[in-house]
Amino acid sequence: PQKELGLDFIFYGTSEPSNTYRTFQNLNNPSKIIHQHKNMKDQIQGVPCECHPYATECKLPQSPMVGIFGAPCNPFSIKRAKRFQDGNVKSHELAYVAMDDTIEWLLTFHPITAFKEQVRGFNMPESSGSTETPMNTLLVSE
């Protein structure tokens, strides 16, 4: 297993839509990733992953020790030109990954603990005249 901060660990599963970043993950963690899915939905459903393309399924263990999420930054980043245009956050094609898929993953696997990293802007109003933030939406979804 990898050893960071004096802790042994392996990656039971990753999910990353970018082929370039999946390659980066593998180069930095040679033979440490058990299952590598292209997205969280595939990981949740246990479909065959890139590490086992000919398998009938690739399921993560129930109750992993830790779930770590770094959802796409694009919908929420204050550096994105359209971030504060009304309706743009909810309509962004990657916004669902931060909300729906994260919640579904947590409800499916019940990790002992979980960490979610997000950019500044995640806790800012979705549009002018609104008090709703992406963070509020995530917290009240379930």
N, CA, C and O atoms as a GROMACS GRO file, in nm:
protein
  568
    1PRO      N    1   0.082  -0.121   0.000
    1PRO     CA    2   0.000   0.000   0.000
    1PRO      C    3   0.086   0.127   0.000
    1PRO      O    4   0.201   0.125   0.042
    2GLN      N    5   0.026   0.236  -0.048
    2GLN     CA    6   0.092   0.366  -0.040
    2GLN      C    7   0.116   0.400   0.106
    2GLN      O    8   0.049   0.349   0.195
    3LYS      N    9   0.212   0.487   0.129
    3LYS     CA   10   0.238   0.529   0.266
    3LYS      C   11   0.258   0.681   0.266
    3LYS      O   12   0.366   0.730   0.233
    4GLU      N   13   0.156   0.752   0.302
    4GLU     CA   14   0.160   0.897   0.314
    4GLU      C   15   0.128   0.932   0.458
    4GLU      O   16   0.041   0.870   0.520
    5LEU      N   17   0.195   1.030   0.510
    5LEU     CA   18   0.175   1.071   0.649
    5LEU      C   19   0.191   0.954   0.745
    5LEU      O   20   0.134   0.954   0.854
    6GLY      N   21   0.269   0.855   0.704
    6GLY     CA   22   0.290   0.738   0.789
    6GLY      C   23   0.175   0.640   0.790
    6GLY      O   24   0.174   0.548   0.871
    7LEU      N   25   0.077   0.659   0.701
    7LEU     CA   26  -0.041   0.572   0.696
    7LEU      C   27  -0.037   0.486   0.571
    7LEU      O   28  -0.014   0.537   0.461
    8ASP      N   29  -0.060   0.357   0.587
    8ASP     CA   30  -0.071   0.269   0.471
    8ASP      C   31  -0.210   0.285   0.411
    8ASP      O   32  -0.309   0.288   0.484
    9PHE      N   33  -0.219   0.295   0.279
    9PHE     CA   34  -0.350   0.299   0.216
    9PHE      C   35  -0.342   0.251   0.073
    9PHE      O   36  -0.236   0.254   0.009
   10ILE      N   37  -0.456   0.206   0.023
   10ILE     CA   38  -0.474   0.174  -0.118
   10ILE      C   39  -0.604   0.240  -0.162
   10ILE      O   40  -0.689   0.274  -0.080
   11PHE      N   41  -0.617   0.257  -0.291
   11PHE     CA   42  -0.739   0.315  -0.346
   11PHE      C   43  -0.830   0.200  -0.390
   11PHE      O   44  -0.800   0.135  -0.490
   12TYR      N   45  -0.938   0.175  -0.319
   12TYR     CA   46  -1.031   0.070  -0.361
   12TYR      C   47  -1.106   0.112  -0.486
   12TYR      O   48  -1.148   0.028  -0.565
   13GLY      N   49  -1.124   0.242  -0.503
   13GLY     CA   50  -1.191   0.289  -0.622
   13GLY      C   51  -1.171   0.436  -0.643
   13GLY      O   52  -1.169   0.515  -0.548
   14THR      N   53  -1.156   0.474  -0.769
   14THR     CA   54  -1.156   0.615  -0.806
   14THR      C   55  -1.260   0.632  -0.915
   14THR      O   56  -1.299   0.536  -0.981
   15SER      N   57  -1.304   0.754  -0.933
   15SER     CA   58  -1.392   0.784  -1.046
   15SER      C   59  -1.352   0.921  -1.098
   15SER      O   60  -1.352   1.020  -1.025
   16GLU      N   61  -1.319   0.923  -1.224
   16GLU     CA   62  -1.266   1.044  -1.286
   16GLU      C   63  -1.302   1.046  -1.434
   16GLU      O   64  -1.263   0.957  -1.508
   17PRO      N   65  -1.378   1.149  -1.478
   17PRO     CA   66  -1.420   1.154  -1.618
   17PRO      C   67  -1.305   1.187  -1.716
   17PRO      O   68  -1.314   1.152  -1.834
   18SER      N   69  -1.200   1.251  -1.670
   18SER     CA   70  -1.091   1.291  -1.759
   18SER      C   71  -0.990   1.176  -1.778
   18SER      O   72  -0.928   1.131  -1.682
   19ASN      N   73  -0.976   1.131  -1.902
   19ASN     CA   74  -0.880   1.026  -1.934
   19ASN      C   75  -0.737   1.070  -1.897
   19ASN      O   76  -0.658   0.989  -1.848
   20THR      N   77  -0.705   1.196  -1.921
   20THR     CA   78  -0.572   1.248  -1.888
   20THR      C   79  -0.546   1.238  -1.739
   20THR      O   80  -0.437   1.199  -1.696
   21TYR      N   81  -0.646   1.273  -1.658
   21TYR     CA   82  -0.625   1.268  -1.514
   21TYR      C   83  -0.622   1.122  -1.463
   21TYR      O   84  -0.550   1.092  -1.368
   22ARG      N   85  -0.700   1.032  -1.526
   22ARG     CA   86  -0.692   0.891  -1.487
   22ARG      C   87  -0.551   0.837  -1.512
   22ARG      O   88  -0.497   0.761  -1.432
   23THR      N   89  -0.492   0.877  -1.625
   23THR     CA   90  -0.354   0.838  -1.654
   23THR      C   91  -0.259   0.895  -1.549
   23THR      O   92  -0.169   0.825  -1.502
   24PHE      N   93  -0.279   1.020  -1.512
   24PHE     CA   94  -0.199   1.084  -1.408
   24PHE      C   95  -0.210   1.008  -1.275
   24PHE      O   96  -0.110   0.986  -1.207
   25GLN      N   97  -0.334   0.968  -1.239
   25GLN     CA   98  -0.354   0.891  -1.117
   25GLN      C   99  -0.272   0.762  -1.119
   25GLN      O  100  -0.205   0.728  -1.022
   26ASN      N  101  -0.277   0.692  -1.232
   26ASN     CA  102  -0.204   0.565  -1.243
   26ASN      C  103  -0.053   0.584  -1.239
   26ASN      O  104   0.018   0.504  -1.178
   27LEU      N  105  -0.004   0.688  -1.303
   27LEU     CA  106   0.140   0.714  -1.303
   27LEU      C  107   0.191   0.747  -1.163
   27LEU      O  108   0.304   0.713  -1.127
   28ASN      N  109   0.108   0.814  -1.084
   28ASN     CA  110   0.148   0.853  -0.949
   28ASN      C  111   0.119   0.747  -0.844
   28ASN      O  112   0.168   0.756  -0.731
   29ASN      N  113   0.041   0.648  -0.879
   29ASN     CA  114   0.003   0.542  -0.785
   29ASN      C  115   0.009   0.407  -0.854
   29ASN      O  116  -0.092   0.337  -0.862
   30PRO      N  117   0.127   0.369  -0.906
   30PRO     CA  118   0.133   0.245  -0.983
   30PRO      C  119   0.086   0.124  -0.904
   30PRO      O  120   0.133   0.098  -0.793
   31SER      N  121  -0.007   0.052  -0.963
   31SER     CA  122  -0.068  -0.069  -0.906
   31SER      C  123  -0.125  -0.052  -0.766
   31SER      O  124  -0.129  -0.147  -0.688
   32LYS      N  125  -0.170   0.070  -0.733
   32LYS     CA  126  -0.233   0.096  -0.603
   32LYS      C  127  -0.383   0.120  -0.615
   32LYS      O  128  -0.452   0.125  -0.513
   33ILE      N  129  -0.434   0.135  -0.738
   33ILE     CA  130  -0.576   0.159  -0.760
   33ILE      C  131  -0.642   0.027  -0.797
   33ILE      O  132  -0.606  -0.034  -0.898
   34ILE      N  133  -0.736  -0.017  -0.715
   34ILE     CA  134  -0.804  -0.145  -0.738
   34ILE      C  135  -0.908  -0.132  -0.850
   34ILE      O  136  -0.911  -0.214  -0.942
   35HIS      N  137  -0.994  -0.030  -0.841
   35HIS     CA  138  -1.098  -0.006  -0.942
   35HIS      C  139  -1.091   0.140  -0.985
   35HIS      O  140  -1.086   0.230  -0.901
   36GLN      N  141  -1.090   0.163  -1.116
   36GLN     CA  142  -1.086   0.300  -1.168
   36GLN      C  143  -1.200   0.318  -1.268
   36GLN      O  144  -1.194   0.271  -1.381
   37HIS      N  145  -1.304   0.389  -1.222
   37HIS     CA  146  -1.422   0.413  -1.305
   37HIS      C  147  -1.414   0.550  -1.372
   37HIS      O  148  -1.342   0.639  -1.327
   38LYS      N  149  -1.490   0.564  -1.479
   38LYS     CA  150  -1.493   0.690  -1.552
   38LYS      C  151  -1.586   0.793  -1.486
   38LYS      O  152  -1.573   0.913  -1.511
   39ASN      N  153  -1.678   0.747  -1.402
   39ASN     CA  154  -1.767   0.840  -1.333
   39ASN      C  155  -1.824   0.772  -1.209
   39ASN      O  156  -1.813   0.650  -1.193
   40MET      N  157  -1.884   0.852  -1.123
   40MET     CA  158  -1.937   0.800  -0.996
   40MET      C  159  -2.055   0.707  -1.018
   40MET      O  160  -2.071   0.610  -0.944
   41LYS      N  161  -2.138   0.734  -1.118
   41LYS     CA  162  -2.254   0.647  -1.145
   41LYS      C  163  -2.208   0.505  -1.173
   41LYS      O  164  -2.263   0.410  -1.119
   42ASP      N  165  -2.106   0.490  -1.258
   42ASP     CA  166  -2.054   0.357  -1.289
   42ASP      C  167  -1.997   0.291  -1.163
   42ASP      O  168  -2.016   0.171  -1.141
   43GLN      N  169  -1.930   0.369  -1.082
   43GLN     CA  170  -1.873   0.314  -0.958
   43GLN      C  171  -1.985   0.268  -0.864
   43GLN      O  172  -1.975   0.161  -0.805
   44ILE      N  173  -2.088   0.347  -0.851
   44ILE     CA  174  -2.202   0.313  -0.764
   44ILE      C  175  -2.271   0.186  -0.814
   44ILE      O  176  -2.310   0.101  -0.734
   45GLN      N  177  -2.286   0.174  -0.946
   45GLN     CA  178  -2.356   0.059  -1.004
   45GLN      C  179  -2.268  -0.065  -1.017
   45GLN      O  180  -2.317  -0.174  -1.047
   46GLY      N  181  -2.137  -0.049  -0.994
   46GLY     CA  182  -2.047  -0.164  -1.000
   46GLY      C  183  -2.019  -0.216  -1.139
   46GLY      O  184  -1.989  -0.334  -1.156
   47VAL      N  185  -2.029  -0.129  -1.240
   47VAL     CA  186  -2.000  -0.173  -1.376
   47VAL      C  187  -1.850  -0.200  -1.390
   47VAL      O  188  -1.771  -0.146  -1.312
   48PRO      N  189  -1.809  -0.280  -1.488
   48PRO     CA  190  -1.666  -0.306  -1.506
   48PRO      C  191  -1.587  -0.176  -1.522
   48PRO      O  192  -1.630  -0.083  -1.591
   49CYS      N  193  -1.472  -0.171  -1.458
   49CYS     CA  194  -1.390  -0.050  -1.459
   49CYS      C  195  -1.274  -0.064  -1.557
   49CYS      O  196  -1.257  -0.169  -1.620
   50GLU      N  197  -1.195   0.040  -1.569
   50GLU     CA  198  -1.081   0.037  -1.662
   50GLU      C  199  -0.974  -0.062  -1.620
   50GLU      O  200  -0.899  -0.111  -1.705
   51CYS      N  201  -0.964  -0.094  -1.492
   51CYS     CA  202  -0.866  -0.193  -1.446
   51CYS      C  203  -0.910  -0.335  -1.480
   51CYS      O  204  -0.826  -0.425  -1.493
   52HIS      N  205  -1.042  -0.356  -1.494
   52HIS     CA  206  -1.098  -0.489  -1.519
   52HIS      C  207  -1.205  -0.480  -1.628
   52HIS      O  208  -1.322  -0.511  -1.603
   53PRO      N  209  -1.166  -0.440  -1.750
   53PRO     CA  210  -1.267  -0.418  -1.855
   53PRO      C  211  -1.345  -0.542  -1.896
   53PRO      O  212  -1.453  -0.530  -1.953
   54TYR      N  213  -1.291  -0.661  -1.868
   54TYR     CA  214  -1.360  -0.784  -1.910
   54TYR      C  215  -1.435  -0.852  -1.795
   54TYR      O  216  -1.490  -0.960  -1.813
   55ALA      N  217  -1.435  -0.789  -1.679
   55ALA     CA  218  -1.508  -0.844  -1.565
   55ALA      C  219  -1.658  -0.826  -1.586
   55ALA      O  220  -1.700  -0.746  -1.668
   56THR      N  221  -1.737  -0.901  -1.510
   56THR     CA  222  -1.882  -0.882  -1.518
   56THR      C  223  -1.927  -0.767  -1.429
   56THR      O  224  -2.032  -0.707  -1.453
   57GLU      N  225  -1.848  -0.737  -1.325
   57GLU     CA  226  -1.878  -0.623  -1.238
   57GLU      C  227  -1.753  -0.586  -1.159
   57GLU      O  228  -1.660  -0.666  -1.144
   58CYS      N  229  -1.752  -0.465  -1.111
   58CYS     CA  230  -1.642  -0.416  -1.025
   58CYS      C  231  -1.707  -0.338  -0.911
   58CYS      O  232  -1.738  -0.220  -0.924
   59LYS      N  233  -1.726  -0.405  -0.800
   59LYS     CA  234  -1.793  -0.343  -0.687
   59LYS      C  235  -1.693  -0.303  -0.580
   59LYS      O  236  -1.597  -0.374  -0.552
   60LEU      N  237  -1.719  -0.188  -0.521
   60LEU     CA  238  -1.639  -0.144  -0.408
   60LEU      C  239  -1.689  -0.215  -0.282
   60LEU      O  240  -1.805  -0.255  -0.276
   61PRO      N  241  -1.602  -0.229  -0.183
   61PRO     CA  242  -1.648  -0.291  -0.058
   61PRO      C  243  -1.748  -0.200   0.013
   61PRO      O  244  -1.736  -0.077   0.007
   62GLN      N  245  -1.845  -0.259   0.079
   62GLN     CA  246  -1.937  -0.180   0.159
   62GLN      C  247  -1.861  -0.119   0.276
   62GLN      O  248  -1.766  -0.179   0.327
   63SER      N  249  -1.900  -0.004   0.318
   63SER     CA  250  -1.842   0.069   0.430
   63SER      C  251  -1.690   0.086   0.419
   63SER      O  252  -1.616   0.038   0.504
   64PRO      N  253  -1.645   0.156   0.314
   64PRO     CA  254  -1.502   0.185   0.308
   64PRO      C  255  -1.464   0.274   0.426
   64PRO      O  256  -1.548   0.343   0.483
   65MET      N  257  -1.339   0.271   0.462
   65MET     CA  258  -1.293   0.352   0.575
   65MET      C  259  -1.313   0.502   0.549
   65MET      O  260  -1.363   0.574   0.635
   66VAL      N  261  -1.275   0.547   0.429
   66VAL     CA  262  -1.279   0.690   0.398
   66VAL      C  263  -1.329   0.712   0.256
   66VAL      O  264  -1.290   0.640   0.164
   67GLY      N  265  -1.415   0.809   0.240
   67GLY     CA  266  -1.456   0.856   0.108
   67GLY      C  267  -1.401   0.996   0.091
   67GLY      O  268  -1.421   1.081   0.177
   68ILE      N  269  -1.332   1.021  -0.019
   68ILE     CA  270  -1.275   1.154  -0.044
   68ILE      C  271  -1.330   1.202  -0.178
   68ILE      O  272  -1.320   1.132  -0.279
   69PHE      N  273  -1.387   1.321  -0.178
   69PHE     CA  274  -1.451   1.376  -0.297
   69PHE      C  275  -1.388   1.509  -0.333
   69PHE      O  276  -1.366   1.593  -0.246
   70GLY      N  277  -1.360   1.527  -0.457
   70GLY     CA  278  -1.316   1.654  -0.511
   70GLY      C  279  -1.399   1.677  -0.635
   70GLY      O  280  -1.353   1.656  -0.747
   71ALA      N  281  -1.520   1.719  -0.614
   71ALA     CA  282  -1.614   1.735  -0.726
   71ALA      C  283  -1.565   1.842  -0.822
   71ALA      O  284  -1.484   1.927  -0.785
   72PRO      N  285  -1.614   1.840  -0.945
   72PRO     CA  286  -1.571   1.939  -1.043
   72PRO      C  287  -1.587   2.081  -0.991
   72PRO      O  288  -1.688   2.116  -0.929
   73CYS      N  289  -1.487   2.162  -1.018
   73CYS     CA  290  -1.488   2.300  -0.971
   73CYS      C  291  -1.566   2.392  -1.062
   73CYS      O  292  -1.618   2.495  -1.018
   74ASN      N  293  -1.576   2.357  -1.191
   74ASN     CA  294  -1.631   2.448  -1.290
   74ASN      C  295  -1.764   2.514  -1.253
   74ASN      O  296  -1.776   2.635  -1.267
   75PRO      N  297  -1.863   2.441  -1.206
   75PRO     CA  298  -1.991   2.506  -1.181
   75PRO      C  299  -1.986   2.613  -1.071
   75PRO      O  300  -2.068   2.705  -1.072
   76PHE      N  301  -1.892   2.602  -0.978
   76PHE     CA  302  -1.896   2.684  -0.858
   76PHE      C  303  -1.784   2.785  -0.846
   76PHE      O  304  -1.793   2.877  -0.764
   77SER      N  305  -1.679   2.772  -0.924
   77SER     CA  306  -1.561   2.856  -0.909
   77SER      C  307  -1.590   3.003  -0.931
   77SER      O  308  -1.657   3.041  -1.028
   78ILE      N  309  -1.540   3.086  -0.841
   78ILE     CA  310  -1.557   3.231  -0.856
   78ILE      C  311  -1.467   3.284  -0.969
   78ILE      O  312  -1.481   3.400  -1.010
   79LYS      N  313  -1.377   3.202  -1.018
   79LYS     CA  314  -1.288   3.241  -1.128
   79LYS      C  315  -1.354   3.220  -1.264
   79LYS      O  316  -1.303   3.267  -1.366
   80ARG      N  317  -1.468   3.149  -1.268
   80ARG     CA  318  -1.538   3.123  -1.394
   80ARG      C  319  -1.622   3.245  -1.431
   80ARG      O  320  -1.699   3.295  -1.350
   81ALA      N  321  -1.606   3.291  -1.552
   81ALA     CA  322  -1.672   3.414  -1.596
   81ALA      C  323  -1.824   3.412  -1.578
   81ALA      O  324  -1.883   3.515  -1.544
   82LYS      N  325  -1.888   3.298  -1.600
   82LYS     CA  326  -2.034   3.290  -1.592
   82LYS      C  327  -2.085   3.252  -1.453
   82LYS      O  328  -2.206   3.234  -1.436
   83ARG      N  329  -1.998   3.241  -1.354
   83ARG     CA  330  -2.037   3.191  -1.222
   83ARG      C  331  -2.156   3.267  -1.162
   83ARG      O  332  -2.244   3.205  -1.103
   84PHE      N  333  -2.160   3.397  -1.178
   84PHE     CA  334  -2.264   3.475  -1.112
   84PHE      C  335  -2.376   3.520  -1.205
   84PHE      O  336  -2.452   3.610  -1.172
   85GLN      N  337  -2.387   3.457  -1.323
   85GLN     CA  338  -2.502   3.482  -1.409
   85GLN      C  339  -2.617   3.397  -1.358
   85GLN      O  340  -2.601   3.278  -1.332
   86ASP      N  341  -2.734   3.458  -1.345
   86ASP     CA  342  -2.850   3.389  -1.290
   86ASP      C  343  -2.878   3.258  -1.362
   86ASP      O  344  -2.882   3.253  -1.485
   87GLY      N  345  -2.896   3.151  -1.284
   87GLY     CA  346  -2.932   3.020  -1.336
   87GLY      C  347  -2.815   2.938  -1.389
   87GLY      O  348  -2.833   2.822  -1.426
   88ASN      N  349  -2.696   2.995  -1.393
   88ASN     CA  350  -2.583   2.926  -1.455
   88ASN      C  351  -2.527   2.812  -1.372
   88ASN      O  352  -2.480   2.714  -1.428
   89VAL      N  353  -2.531   2.824  -1.240
   89VAL     CA  354  -2.476   2.717  -1.156
   89VAL      C  355  -2.557   2.590  -1.171
   89VAL      O  356  -2.501   2.483  -1.197
   90LYS      N  357  -2.690   2.599  -1.156
   90LYS     CA  358  -2.774   2.480  -1.164
   90LYS      C  359  -2.778   2.420  -1.304
   90LYS      O  360  -2.797   2.300  -1.320
   91SER      N  361  -2.759   2.503  -1.406
   91SER     CA  362  -2.766   2.453  -1.542
   91SER      C  363  -2.632   2.398  -1.592
   91SER      O  364  -2.627   2.337  -1.699
   92HIS      N  365  -2.524   2.418  -1.518
   92HIS     CA  366  -2.394   2.370  -1.563
   92HIS      C  367  -2.394   2.217  -1.567
   92HIS      O  368  -2.442   2.153  -1.474
   93GLU      N  369  -2.340   2.159  -1.675
   93GLU     CA  370  -2.349   2.014  -1.695
   93GLU      C  371  -2.276   1.931  -1.590
   93GLU      O  372  -2.303   1.812  -1.579
   94LEU      N  373  -2.185   1.990  -1.512
   94LEU     CA  374  -2.114   1.914  -1.410
   94LEU      C  375  -2.168   1.935  -1.268
   94LEU      O  376  -2.119   1.872  -1.174
   95ALA      N  377  -2.266   2.021  -1.250
   95ALA     CA  378  -2.316   2.050  -1.116
   95ALA      C  379  -2.372   1.925  -1.047
   95ALA      O  380  -2.359   1.911  -0.926
   96TYR      N  381  -2.434   1.834  -1.123
   96TYR     CA  382  -2.493   1.715  -1.064
   96TYR      C  383  -2.390   1.626  -0.995
   96TYR      O  384  -2.422   1.557  -0.898
   97VAL      N  385  -2.266   1.627  -1.044
   97VAL     CA  386  -2.162   1.542  -0.984
   97VAL      C  387  -2.138   1.583  -0.840
   97VAL      O  388  -2.119   1.497  -0.753
   98ALA      N  389  -2.138   1.711  -0.815
   98ALA     CA  390  -2.112   1.759  -0.680
   98ALA      C  391  -2.227   1.729  -0.585
   98ALA      O  392  -2.206   1.711  -0.466
   99MET      N  393  -2.346   1.723  -0.635
   99MET     CA  394  -2.462   1.704  -0.550
   99MET      C  395  -2.514   1.561  -0.553
   99MET      O  396  -2.490   1.483  -0.461
  100ASP      N  397  -2.586   1.529  -0.658
  100ASP     CA  398  -2.657   1.402  -0.665
  100ASP      C  399  -2.566   1.280  -0.654
  100ASP      O  400  -2.594   1.188  -0.576
  101ASP      N  401  -2.458   1.278  -0.730
  101ASP     CA  402  -2.372   1.160  -0.729
  101ASP      C  403  -2.299   1.143  -0.596
  101ASP      O  404  -2.281   1.030  -0.550
  102THR      N  405  -2.258   1.253  -0.536
  102THR     CA  406  -2.192   1.244  -0.405
  102THR      C  407  -2.288   1.187  -0.301
  102THR      O  408  -2.252   1.098  -0.224
  103ILE      N  409  -2.408   1.238  -0.298
  103ILE     CA  410  -2.508   1.189  -0.201
  103ILE      C  411  -2.540   1.043  -0.227
  103ILE      O  412  -2.546   0.963  -0.133
  104GLU      N  413  -2.560   1.007  -0.353
  104GLU     CA  414  -2.591   0.867  -0.386
  104GLU      C  415  -2.475   0.775  -0.345
  104GLU      O  416  -2.497   0.665  -0.294
  105TRP      N  417  -2.352   0.819  -0.368
  105TRP     CA  418  -2.234   0.740  -0.329
  105TRP      C  419  -2.231   0.719  -0.177
  105TRP      O  420  -2.209   0.608  -0.130
  106LEU      N  421  -2.254   0.826  -0.103
  106LEU     CA  422  -2.254   0.816   0.044
  106LEU      C  423  -2.364   0.723   0.094
  106LEU      O  424  -2.342   0.644   0.185
  107LEU      N  425  -2.482   0.733   0.034
  107LEU     CA  426  -2.593   0.648   0.076
  107LEU      C  427  -2.573   0.502   0.035
  107LEU      O  428  -2.626   0.412   0.101
  108THR      N  429  -2.497   0.478  -0.070
  108THR     CA  430  -2.470   0.341  -0.116
  108THR      C  431  -2.362   0.274  -0.033
  108THR      O  432  -2.377   0.159   0.007
  109PHE      N  433  -2.254   0.345  -0.007
  109PHE     CA  434  -2.137   0.281   0.054
  109PHE      C  435  -2.118   0.306   0.203
  109PHE      O  436  -2.043   0.233   0.268
  110HIS      N  437  -2.183   0.406   0.260
  110HIS     CA  438  -2.176   0.433   0.404
  110HIS      C  439  -2.033   0.432   0.458
  110HIS      O  440  -2.001   0.352   0.545
  111PRO      N  441  -1.946   0.521   0.406
  111PRO     CA  442  -1.809   0.522   0.457
  111PRO      C  443  -1.807   0.561   0.605
  111PRO      O  444  -1.898   0.629   0.654
  112ILE      N  445  -1.703   0.518   0.673
  112ILE     CA  446  -1.689   0.553   0.815
  112ILE      C  447  -1.673   0.703   0.829
  112ILE      O  448  -1.728   0.763   0.922
  113THR      N  449  -1.599   0.765   0.739
  113THR     CA  450  -1.584   0.910   0.736
  113THR      C  451  -1.571   0.955   0.592
  113THR      O  452  -1.538   0.874   0.504
  114ALA      N  453  -1.596   1.081   0.567
  114ALA     CA  454  -1.585   1.134   0.431
  114ALA      C  455  -1.536   1.277   0.434
  114ALA      O  456  -1.562   1.353   0.528
  115PHE      N  457  -1.463   1.312   0.330
  115PHE     CA  458  -1.412   1.448   0.314
  115PHE      C  459  -1.455   1.496   0.177
  115PHE      O  460  -1.450   1.422   0.079
  116LYS      N  461  -1.499   1.623   0.171
  116LYS     CA  462  -1.537   1.682   0.043
  116LYS      C  463  -1.464   1.814   0.027
  116LYS      O  464  -1.481   1.906   0.107
  117GLU      N  465  -1.383   1.821  -0.076
  117GLU     CA  466  -1.310   1.942  -0.108
  117GLU      C  467  -1.390   2.018  -0.212
  117GLU      O  468  -1.450   1.957  -0.301
  118GLN      N  469  -1.392   2.150  -0.202
  118GLN     CA  470  -1.464   2.229  -0.300
  118GLN      C  471  -1.401   2.367  -0.308
  118GLN      O  472  -1.334   2.412  -0.215
  119VAL      N  473  -1.423   2.434  -0.419
  119VAL     CA  474  -1.367   2.566  -0.444
  119VAL      C  475  -1.449   2.675  -0.374
  119VAL      O  476  -1.564   2.654  -0.334
  120ARG      N  477  -1.384   2.792  -0.361
  120ARG     CA  478  -1.460   2.909  -0.313
  120ARG      C  479  -1.570   2.934  -0.414
  120ARG      O  480  -1.547   2.924  -0.535
  121GLY      N  481  -1.685   2.966  -0.368
  121GLY     CA  482  -1.800   2.986  -0.456
  121GLY      C  483  -1.906   2.881  -0.430
  121GLY      O  484  -2.023   2.900  -0.466
  122PHE      N  485  -1.866   2.770  -0.367
  122PHE     CA  486  -1.959   2.663  -0.335
  122PHE      C  487  -2.060   2.709  -0.229
  122PHE      O  488  -2.174   2.661  -0.226
  123ASN      N  489  -2.018   2.801  -0.144
  123ASN     CA  490  -2.107   2.850  -0.040
  123ASN      C  491  -2.155   2.992  -0.068
  123ASN      O  492  -2.194   3.064   0.024
  124MET      N  493  -2.152   3.033  -0.194
  124MET     CA  494  -2.201   3.165  -0.235
  124MET      C  495  -2.333   3.148  -0.309
  124MET      O  496  -2.358   3.042  -0.367
  125PRO      N  497  -2.418   3.250  -0.308
  125PRO     CA  498  -2.550   3.239  -0.374
  125PRO      C  499  -2.538   3.192  -0.519
  125PRO      O  500  -2.445   3.228  -0.591
  126GLU      N  501  -2.637   3.111  -0.558
  126GLU     CA  502  -2.640   3.058  -0.695
  126GLU      C  503  -2.674   3.164  -0.797
  126GLU      O  504  -2.634   3.156  -0.912
  127SER      N  505  -2.750   3.266  -0.755
  127SER     CA  506  -2.788   3.374  -0.845
  127SER      C  507  -2.817   3.499  -0.764
  127SER      O  508  -2.831   3.492  -0.641
  128SER      N  509  -2.826   3.612  -0.831
  128SER     CA  510  -2.853   3.738  -0.761
  128SER      C  511  -2.992   3.733  -0.698
  128SER      O  512  -3.086   3.678  -0.756
  129GLY      N  513  -3.005   3.790  -0.582
  129GLY     CA  514  -3.133   3.794  -0.514
  129GLY      C  515  -3.170   3.663  -0.446
  129GLY      O  516  -3.282   3.650  -0.397
  130SER      N  517  -3.080   3.568  -0.443
  130SER     CA  518  -3.107   3.438  -0.383
  130SER      C  519  -3.017   3.416  -0.262
  130SER      O  520  -2.905   3.466  -0.256
  131THR      N  521  -3.068   3.342  -0.167
  131THR     CA  522  -2.983   3.302  -0.053
  131THR      C  523  -2.942   3.156  -0.067
  131THR      O  524  -2.862   3.106   0.013
  132GLU      N  525  -2.997   3.086  -0.169
  132GLU     CA  526  -2.962   2.946  -0.192
  132GLU      C  527  -2.818   2.935  -0.243
  132GLU      O  528  -2.776   3.008  -0.333
  133THR      N  529  -2.745   2.843  -0.183
  133THR     CA  530  -2.608   2.817  -0.228
  133THR      C  531  -2.598   2.670  -0.267
  133THR      O  532  -2.681   2.590  -0.222
  134PRO      N  533  -2.500   2.633  -0.348
  134PRO     CA  534  -2.481   2.491  -0.375
  134PRO      C  535  -2.461   2.410  -0.248
  134PRO      O  536  -2.504   2.295  -0.240
  135MET      N  537  -2.396   2.468  -0.149
  135MET     CA  538  -2.373   2.398  -0.023
  135MET      C  539  -2.506   2.372   0.049
  135MET      O  540  -2.527   2.262   0.100
  136ASN      N  541  -2.594   2.471   0.054
  136ASN     CA  542  -2.726   2.451   0.115
  136ASN      C  543  -2.802   2.338   0.046
  136ASN      O  544  -2.864   2.255   0.112
  137THR      N  545  -2.796   2.336  -0.086
  137THR     CA  546  -2.865   2.234  -0.163
  137THR      C  547  -2.813   2.095  -0.126
  137THR      O  548  -2.892   2.002  -0.109
  138LEU      N  549  -2.682   2.081  -0.113
  138LEU     CA  550  -2.623   1.954  -0.078
  138LEU      C  551  -2.665   1.912   0.063
  138LEU      O  552  -2.696   1.795   0.085
  139LEU      N  553  -2.666   2.005   0.157
  139LEU     CA  554  -2.696   1.971   0.295
  139LEU      C  555  -2.841   1.932   0.318
  139LEU      O  556  -2.871   1.855   0.410
  140VAL      N  557  -2.934   1.986   0.237
  140VAL     CA  558  -3.075   1.956   0.260
  140VAL      C  559  -3.130   1.852   0.162
  140VAL      O  560  -3.250   1.822   0.168
  141SER      N  561  -3.047   1.797   0.074
  141SER     CA  562  -3.096   1.702  -0.026
  141SER      C  563  -3.148   1.574   0.036
  141SER      O  564  -3.243   1.516  -0.016
  142GLU      N  565  -3.088   1.527   0.144
  142GLU     CA  566  -3.132   1.402   0.205
  142GLU      C  567  -3.166   1.424   0.349
  142GLU      O  568  -3.206   1.330   0.418
   0.00000   0.00000   0.00000
